[in-house]
PDB file of C-alpha atoms in Angstrom:
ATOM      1  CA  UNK A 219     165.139 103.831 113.760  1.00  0.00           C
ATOM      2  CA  UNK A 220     164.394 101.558 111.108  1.00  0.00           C
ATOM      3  CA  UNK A 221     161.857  99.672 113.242  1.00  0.00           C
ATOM      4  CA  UNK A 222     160.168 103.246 113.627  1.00  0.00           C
ATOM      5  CA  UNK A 223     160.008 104.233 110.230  1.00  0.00           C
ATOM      6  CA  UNK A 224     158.177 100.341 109.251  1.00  0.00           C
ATOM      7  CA  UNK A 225     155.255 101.170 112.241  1.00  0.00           C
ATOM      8  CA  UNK A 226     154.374 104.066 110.546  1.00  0.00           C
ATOM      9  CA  UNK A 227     154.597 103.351 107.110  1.00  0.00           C
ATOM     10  CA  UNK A 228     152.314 100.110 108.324  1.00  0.00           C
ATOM     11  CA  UNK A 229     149.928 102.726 110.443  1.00  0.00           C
ATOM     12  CA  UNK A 230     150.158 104.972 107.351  1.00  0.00           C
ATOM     13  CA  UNK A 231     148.991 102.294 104.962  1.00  0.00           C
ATOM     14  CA  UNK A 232     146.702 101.006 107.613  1.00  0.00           C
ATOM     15  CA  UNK A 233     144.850 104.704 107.152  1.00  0.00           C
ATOM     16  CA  UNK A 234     144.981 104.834 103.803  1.00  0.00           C
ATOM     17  CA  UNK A 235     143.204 101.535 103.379  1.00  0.00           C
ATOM     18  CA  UNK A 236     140.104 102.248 105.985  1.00  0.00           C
ATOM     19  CA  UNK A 237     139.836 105.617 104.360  1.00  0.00           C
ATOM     20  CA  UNK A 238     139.543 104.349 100.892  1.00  0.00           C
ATOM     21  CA  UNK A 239     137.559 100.980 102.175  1.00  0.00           C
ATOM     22  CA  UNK A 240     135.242 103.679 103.960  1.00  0.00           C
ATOM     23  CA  UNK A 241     134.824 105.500 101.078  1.00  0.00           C
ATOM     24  CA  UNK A 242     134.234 103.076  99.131  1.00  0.00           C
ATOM     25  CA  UNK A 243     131.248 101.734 100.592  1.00  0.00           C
ATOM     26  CA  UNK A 244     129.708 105.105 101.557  1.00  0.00           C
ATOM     27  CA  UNK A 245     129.967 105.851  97.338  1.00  0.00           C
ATOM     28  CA  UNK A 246     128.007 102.194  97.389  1.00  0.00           C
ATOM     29  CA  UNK A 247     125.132 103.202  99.462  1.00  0.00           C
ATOM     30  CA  UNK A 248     124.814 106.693  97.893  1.00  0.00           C
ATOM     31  CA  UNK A 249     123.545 104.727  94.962  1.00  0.00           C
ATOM     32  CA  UNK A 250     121.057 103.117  96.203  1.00  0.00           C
ATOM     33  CA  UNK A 251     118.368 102.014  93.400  1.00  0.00           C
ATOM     34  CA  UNK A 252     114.609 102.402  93.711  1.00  0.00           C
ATOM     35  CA  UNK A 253     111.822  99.967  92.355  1.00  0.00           C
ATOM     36  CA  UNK A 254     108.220 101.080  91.975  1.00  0.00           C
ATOM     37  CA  UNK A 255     105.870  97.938  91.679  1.00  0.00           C
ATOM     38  CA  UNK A 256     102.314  98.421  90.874  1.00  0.00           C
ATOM     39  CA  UNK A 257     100.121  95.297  92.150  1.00  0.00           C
ATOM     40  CA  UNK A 258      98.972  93.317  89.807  1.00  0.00           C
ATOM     41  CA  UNK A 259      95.730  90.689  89.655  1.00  0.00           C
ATOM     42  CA  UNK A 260      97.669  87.908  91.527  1.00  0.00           C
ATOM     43  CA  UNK A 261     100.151  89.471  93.516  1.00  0.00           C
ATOM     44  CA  UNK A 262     100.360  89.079  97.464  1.00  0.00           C
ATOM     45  CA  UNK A 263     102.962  90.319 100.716  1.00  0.00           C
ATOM     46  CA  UNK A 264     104.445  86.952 100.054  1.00  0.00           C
ATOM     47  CA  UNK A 265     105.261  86.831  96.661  1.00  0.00           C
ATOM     48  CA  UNK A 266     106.496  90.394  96.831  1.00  0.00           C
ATOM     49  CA  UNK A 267     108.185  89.908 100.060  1.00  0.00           C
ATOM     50  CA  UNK A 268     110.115  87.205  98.011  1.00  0.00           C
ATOM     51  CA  UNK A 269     110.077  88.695  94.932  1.00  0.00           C
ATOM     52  CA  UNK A 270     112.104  91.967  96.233  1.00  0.00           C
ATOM     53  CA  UNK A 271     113.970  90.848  99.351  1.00  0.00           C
ATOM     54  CA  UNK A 272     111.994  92.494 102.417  1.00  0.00           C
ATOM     55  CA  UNK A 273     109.745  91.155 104.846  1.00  0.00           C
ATOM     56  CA  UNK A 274     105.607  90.826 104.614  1.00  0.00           C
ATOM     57  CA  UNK A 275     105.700  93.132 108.261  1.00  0.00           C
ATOM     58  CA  UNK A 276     107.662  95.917 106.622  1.00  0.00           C
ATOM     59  CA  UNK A 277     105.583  95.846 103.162  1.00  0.00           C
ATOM     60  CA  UNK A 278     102.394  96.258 105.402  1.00  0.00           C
ATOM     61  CA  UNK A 279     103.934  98.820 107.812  1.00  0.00           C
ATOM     62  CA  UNK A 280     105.185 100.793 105.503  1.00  0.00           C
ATOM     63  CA  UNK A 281     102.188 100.955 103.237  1.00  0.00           C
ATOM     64  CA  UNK A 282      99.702 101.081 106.213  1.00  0.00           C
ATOM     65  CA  UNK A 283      97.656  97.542 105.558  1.00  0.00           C
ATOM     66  CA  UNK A 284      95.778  96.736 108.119  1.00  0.00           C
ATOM     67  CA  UNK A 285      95.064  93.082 106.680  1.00  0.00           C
ATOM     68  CA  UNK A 286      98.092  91.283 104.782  1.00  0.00           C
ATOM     69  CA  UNK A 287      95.901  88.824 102.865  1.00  0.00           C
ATOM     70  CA  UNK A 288      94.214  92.216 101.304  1.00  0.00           C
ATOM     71  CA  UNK A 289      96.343  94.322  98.888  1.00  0.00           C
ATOM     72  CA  UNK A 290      94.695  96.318  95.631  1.00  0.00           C
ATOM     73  CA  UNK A 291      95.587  96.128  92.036  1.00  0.00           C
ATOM     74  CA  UNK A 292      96.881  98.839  90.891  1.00  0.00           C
ATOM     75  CA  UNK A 293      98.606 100.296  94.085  1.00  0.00           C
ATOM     76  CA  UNK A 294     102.069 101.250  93.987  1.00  0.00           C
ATOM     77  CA  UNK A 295     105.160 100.512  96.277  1.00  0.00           C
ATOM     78  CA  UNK A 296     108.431 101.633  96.207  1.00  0.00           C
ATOM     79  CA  UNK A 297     110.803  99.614  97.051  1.00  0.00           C
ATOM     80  CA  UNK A 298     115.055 100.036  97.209  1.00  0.00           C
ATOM     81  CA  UNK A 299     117.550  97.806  96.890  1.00  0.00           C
ATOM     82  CA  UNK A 300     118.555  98.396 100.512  1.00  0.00           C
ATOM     83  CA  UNK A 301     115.243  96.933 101.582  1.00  0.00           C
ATOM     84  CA  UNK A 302     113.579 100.633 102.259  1.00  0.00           C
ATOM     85  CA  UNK A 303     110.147 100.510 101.349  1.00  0.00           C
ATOM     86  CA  UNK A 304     107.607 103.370 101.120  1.00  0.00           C
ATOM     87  CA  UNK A 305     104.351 104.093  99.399  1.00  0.00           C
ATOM     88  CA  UNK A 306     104.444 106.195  96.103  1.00  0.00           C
ATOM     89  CA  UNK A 307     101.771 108.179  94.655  1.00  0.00           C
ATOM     90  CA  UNK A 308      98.370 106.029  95.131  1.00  0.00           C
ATOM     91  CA  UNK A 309      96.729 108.858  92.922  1.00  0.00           C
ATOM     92  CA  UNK A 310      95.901 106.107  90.081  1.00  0.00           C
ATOM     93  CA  UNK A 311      94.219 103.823  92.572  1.00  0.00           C
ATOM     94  CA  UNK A 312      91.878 106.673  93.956  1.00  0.00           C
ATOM     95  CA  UNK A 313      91.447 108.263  90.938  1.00  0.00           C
ATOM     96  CA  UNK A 314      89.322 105.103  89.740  1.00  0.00           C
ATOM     97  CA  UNK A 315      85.742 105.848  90.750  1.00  0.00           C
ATOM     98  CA  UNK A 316      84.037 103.807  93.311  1.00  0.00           C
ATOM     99  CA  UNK A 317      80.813 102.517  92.971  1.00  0.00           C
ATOM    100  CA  UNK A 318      80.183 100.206  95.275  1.00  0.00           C
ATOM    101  CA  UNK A 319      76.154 100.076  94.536  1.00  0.00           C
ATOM    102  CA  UNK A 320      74.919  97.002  92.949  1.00  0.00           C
ATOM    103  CA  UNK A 321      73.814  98.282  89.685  1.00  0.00           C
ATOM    104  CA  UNK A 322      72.221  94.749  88.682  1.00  0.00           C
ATOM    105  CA  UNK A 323      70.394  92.032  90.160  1.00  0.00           C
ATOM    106  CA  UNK A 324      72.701  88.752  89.933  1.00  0.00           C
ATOM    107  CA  UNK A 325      71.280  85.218  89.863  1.00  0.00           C
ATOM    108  CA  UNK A 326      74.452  84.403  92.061  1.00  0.00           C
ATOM    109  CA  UNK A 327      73.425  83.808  96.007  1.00  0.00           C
ATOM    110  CA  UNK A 328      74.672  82.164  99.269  1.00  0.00           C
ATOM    111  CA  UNK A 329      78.003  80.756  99.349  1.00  0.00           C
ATOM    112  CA  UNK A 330      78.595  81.737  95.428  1.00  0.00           C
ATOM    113  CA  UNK A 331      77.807  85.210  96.457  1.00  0.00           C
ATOM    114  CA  UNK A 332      80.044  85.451  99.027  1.00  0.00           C
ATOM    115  CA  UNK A 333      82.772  83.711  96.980  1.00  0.00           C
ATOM    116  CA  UNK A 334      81.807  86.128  94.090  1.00  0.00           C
ATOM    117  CA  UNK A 335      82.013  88.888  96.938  1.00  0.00           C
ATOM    118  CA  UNK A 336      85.580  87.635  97.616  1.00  0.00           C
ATOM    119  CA  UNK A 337      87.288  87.827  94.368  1.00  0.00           C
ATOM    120  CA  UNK A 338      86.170  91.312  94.149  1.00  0.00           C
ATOM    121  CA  UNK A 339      87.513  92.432  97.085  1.00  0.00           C
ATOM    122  CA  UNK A 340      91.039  90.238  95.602  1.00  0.00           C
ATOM    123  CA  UNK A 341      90.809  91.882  91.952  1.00  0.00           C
ATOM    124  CA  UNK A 342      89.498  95.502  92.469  1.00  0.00           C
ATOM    125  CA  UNK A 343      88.516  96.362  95.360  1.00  0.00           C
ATOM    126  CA  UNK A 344      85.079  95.809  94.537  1.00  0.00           C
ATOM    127  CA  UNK A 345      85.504  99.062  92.258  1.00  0.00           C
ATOM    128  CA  UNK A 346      84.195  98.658  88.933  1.00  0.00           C
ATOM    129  CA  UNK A 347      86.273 101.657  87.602  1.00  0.00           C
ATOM    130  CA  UNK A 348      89.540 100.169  88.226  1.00  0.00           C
ATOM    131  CA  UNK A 349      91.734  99.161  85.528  1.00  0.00           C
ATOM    132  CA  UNK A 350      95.212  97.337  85.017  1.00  0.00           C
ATOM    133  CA  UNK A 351      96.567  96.825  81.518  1.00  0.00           C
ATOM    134  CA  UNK A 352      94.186  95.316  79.546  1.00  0.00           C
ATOM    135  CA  UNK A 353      91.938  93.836  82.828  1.00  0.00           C
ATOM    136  CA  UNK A 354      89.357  96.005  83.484  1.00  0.00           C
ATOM    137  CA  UNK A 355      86.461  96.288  86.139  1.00  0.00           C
ATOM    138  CA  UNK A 356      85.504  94.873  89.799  1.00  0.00           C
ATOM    139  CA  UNK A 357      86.158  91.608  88.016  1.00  0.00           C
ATOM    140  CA  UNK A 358      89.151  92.587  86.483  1.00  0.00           C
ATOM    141  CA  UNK A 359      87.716  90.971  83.232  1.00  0.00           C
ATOM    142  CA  UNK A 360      89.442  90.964  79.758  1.00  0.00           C
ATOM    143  CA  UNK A 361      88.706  94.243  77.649  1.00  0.00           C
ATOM    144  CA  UNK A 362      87.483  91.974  74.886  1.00  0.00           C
ATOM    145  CA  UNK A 363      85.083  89.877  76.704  1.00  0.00           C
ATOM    146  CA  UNK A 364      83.427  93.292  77.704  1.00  0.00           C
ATOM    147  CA  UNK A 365      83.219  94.240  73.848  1.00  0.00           C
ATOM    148  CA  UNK A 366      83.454  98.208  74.608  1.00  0.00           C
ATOM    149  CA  UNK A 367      81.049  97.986  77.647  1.00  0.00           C
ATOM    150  CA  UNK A 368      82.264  98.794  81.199  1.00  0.00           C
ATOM    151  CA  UNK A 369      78.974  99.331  82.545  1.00  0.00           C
ATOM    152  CA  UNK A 370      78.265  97.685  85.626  1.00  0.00           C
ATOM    153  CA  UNK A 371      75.344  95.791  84.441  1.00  0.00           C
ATOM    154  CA  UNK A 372      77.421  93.841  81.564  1.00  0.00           C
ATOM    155  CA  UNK A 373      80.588  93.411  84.256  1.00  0.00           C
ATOM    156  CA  UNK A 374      78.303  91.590  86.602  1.00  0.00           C
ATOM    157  CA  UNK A 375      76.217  89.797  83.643  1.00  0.00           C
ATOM    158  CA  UNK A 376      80.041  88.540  81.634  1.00  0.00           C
ATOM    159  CA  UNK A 377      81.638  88.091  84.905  1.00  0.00           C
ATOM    160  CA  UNK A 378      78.917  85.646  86.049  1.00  0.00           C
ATOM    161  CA  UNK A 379      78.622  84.090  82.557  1.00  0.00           C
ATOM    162  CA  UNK A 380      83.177  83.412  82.413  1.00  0.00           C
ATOM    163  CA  UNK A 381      83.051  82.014  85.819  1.00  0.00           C
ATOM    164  CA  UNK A 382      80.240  80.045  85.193  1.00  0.00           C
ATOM    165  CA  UNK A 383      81.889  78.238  82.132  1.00  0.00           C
ATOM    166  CA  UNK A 384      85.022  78.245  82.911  1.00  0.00           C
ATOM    167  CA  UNK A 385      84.910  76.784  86.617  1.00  0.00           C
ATOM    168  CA  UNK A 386      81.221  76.205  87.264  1.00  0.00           C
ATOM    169  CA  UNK A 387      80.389  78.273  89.723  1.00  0.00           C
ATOM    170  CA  UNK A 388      81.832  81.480  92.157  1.00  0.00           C
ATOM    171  CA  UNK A 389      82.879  78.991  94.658  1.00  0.00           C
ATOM    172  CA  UNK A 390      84.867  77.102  92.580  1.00  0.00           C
ATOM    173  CA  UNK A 391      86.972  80.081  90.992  1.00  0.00           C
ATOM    174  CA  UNK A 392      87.392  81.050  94.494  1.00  0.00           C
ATOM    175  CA  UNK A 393      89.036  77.506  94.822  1.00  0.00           C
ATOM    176  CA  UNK A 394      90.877  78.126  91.963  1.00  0.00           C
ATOM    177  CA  UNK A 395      91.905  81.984  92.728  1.00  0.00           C
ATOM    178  CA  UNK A 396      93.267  80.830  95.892  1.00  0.00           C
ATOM    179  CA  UNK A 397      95.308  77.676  94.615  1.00  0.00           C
ATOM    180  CA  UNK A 398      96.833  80.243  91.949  1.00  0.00           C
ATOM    181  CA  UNK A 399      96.640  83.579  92.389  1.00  0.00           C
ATOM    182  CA  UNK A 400      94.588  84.486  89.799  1.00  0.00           C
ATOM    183  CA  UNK A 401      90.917  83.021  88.168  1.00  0.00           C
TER     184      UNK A 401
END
């Protein structure tokens, strides 16, 4: 009888235990925790695949990009701590006019051009509404160095004169944007 009365104060306690281990962890995962990340100049898959724990694939799945070397400043992901990622309101991204004209001749050709071409595309988007912070424009250029003018003439004509003292020419602050990140 004794013997008895031991298995099923064991199988008792046995219960008790998964039921309060089980609850336990289902109270954990209730509160999962959220993350919104808006992309900043210099941000890639990688760095945010590191950065928050999930992979590059389910970034780009889960915010539909079709090329992983190409994300936008100023997009937003969500991310949770349980490695769930979806895309949150991109509302600030579109609401950023695009003009994609070329609003002013640029003394910048060839292989410049294209490199010139290329941080664009890395910074903005090629949009020369788009702002982050204090960055502003398809260069994503200082507010100060624009003194108070966004216009697309004085991006292009400040953008070309930075680059071209600080790194020589568009090529080489392509170099530089893709040793660090950022120009």
């Amino acid at each position: 009888m004794k013997k008895k009365n031991m298995i099923k104060s064991i199988a008792t306690f046995a219960a008790v235990s998964a039921g309060v281990l089980f609850a336990g962890s289902q109270s954990a995962s209730a509160s999962t925790s959220t993350v919104k990340h808006t992309v900043v100049s210099g941000d890639t898959l990688n760095k945010l695949s590191a950065q928050y724990g999930v992979s590059v694939q389910d970034l780009a799945q889960a915010n539909k990009i079709q090329d992983i070397n190409k994300i936008y400043v100023g997009e937003v992901f969500t991310i949770s701590d349980d490695g769930q990622i979806s895309v949150s309101d991109q509302s600030a991204v579109a609401a950023a006019p695009a003009q994609q004209s070329a609003p002013a001749a640029s003394s910048v050709s060839g292989s410049d051009a294209a490199a010139k071409d290329w941080i664009a595309g890395r910074e903005s988007g090629g949009n020369y509404g788009a702002q982050n912070g204090q960055y502003v424009g398809k260069y994503q250029l200082s507010a100060s160095y624009l003194n108070g003018d966004y216009s697309a003439a004085n991006q292009e004509r400040v953008a070309d004169n930075y680059v071209t003292s600080r790194y020589g020419s568009w090529s080489g602050a392509q170099s530089f944007w893709q040793s660090h990140g950022w120009y």
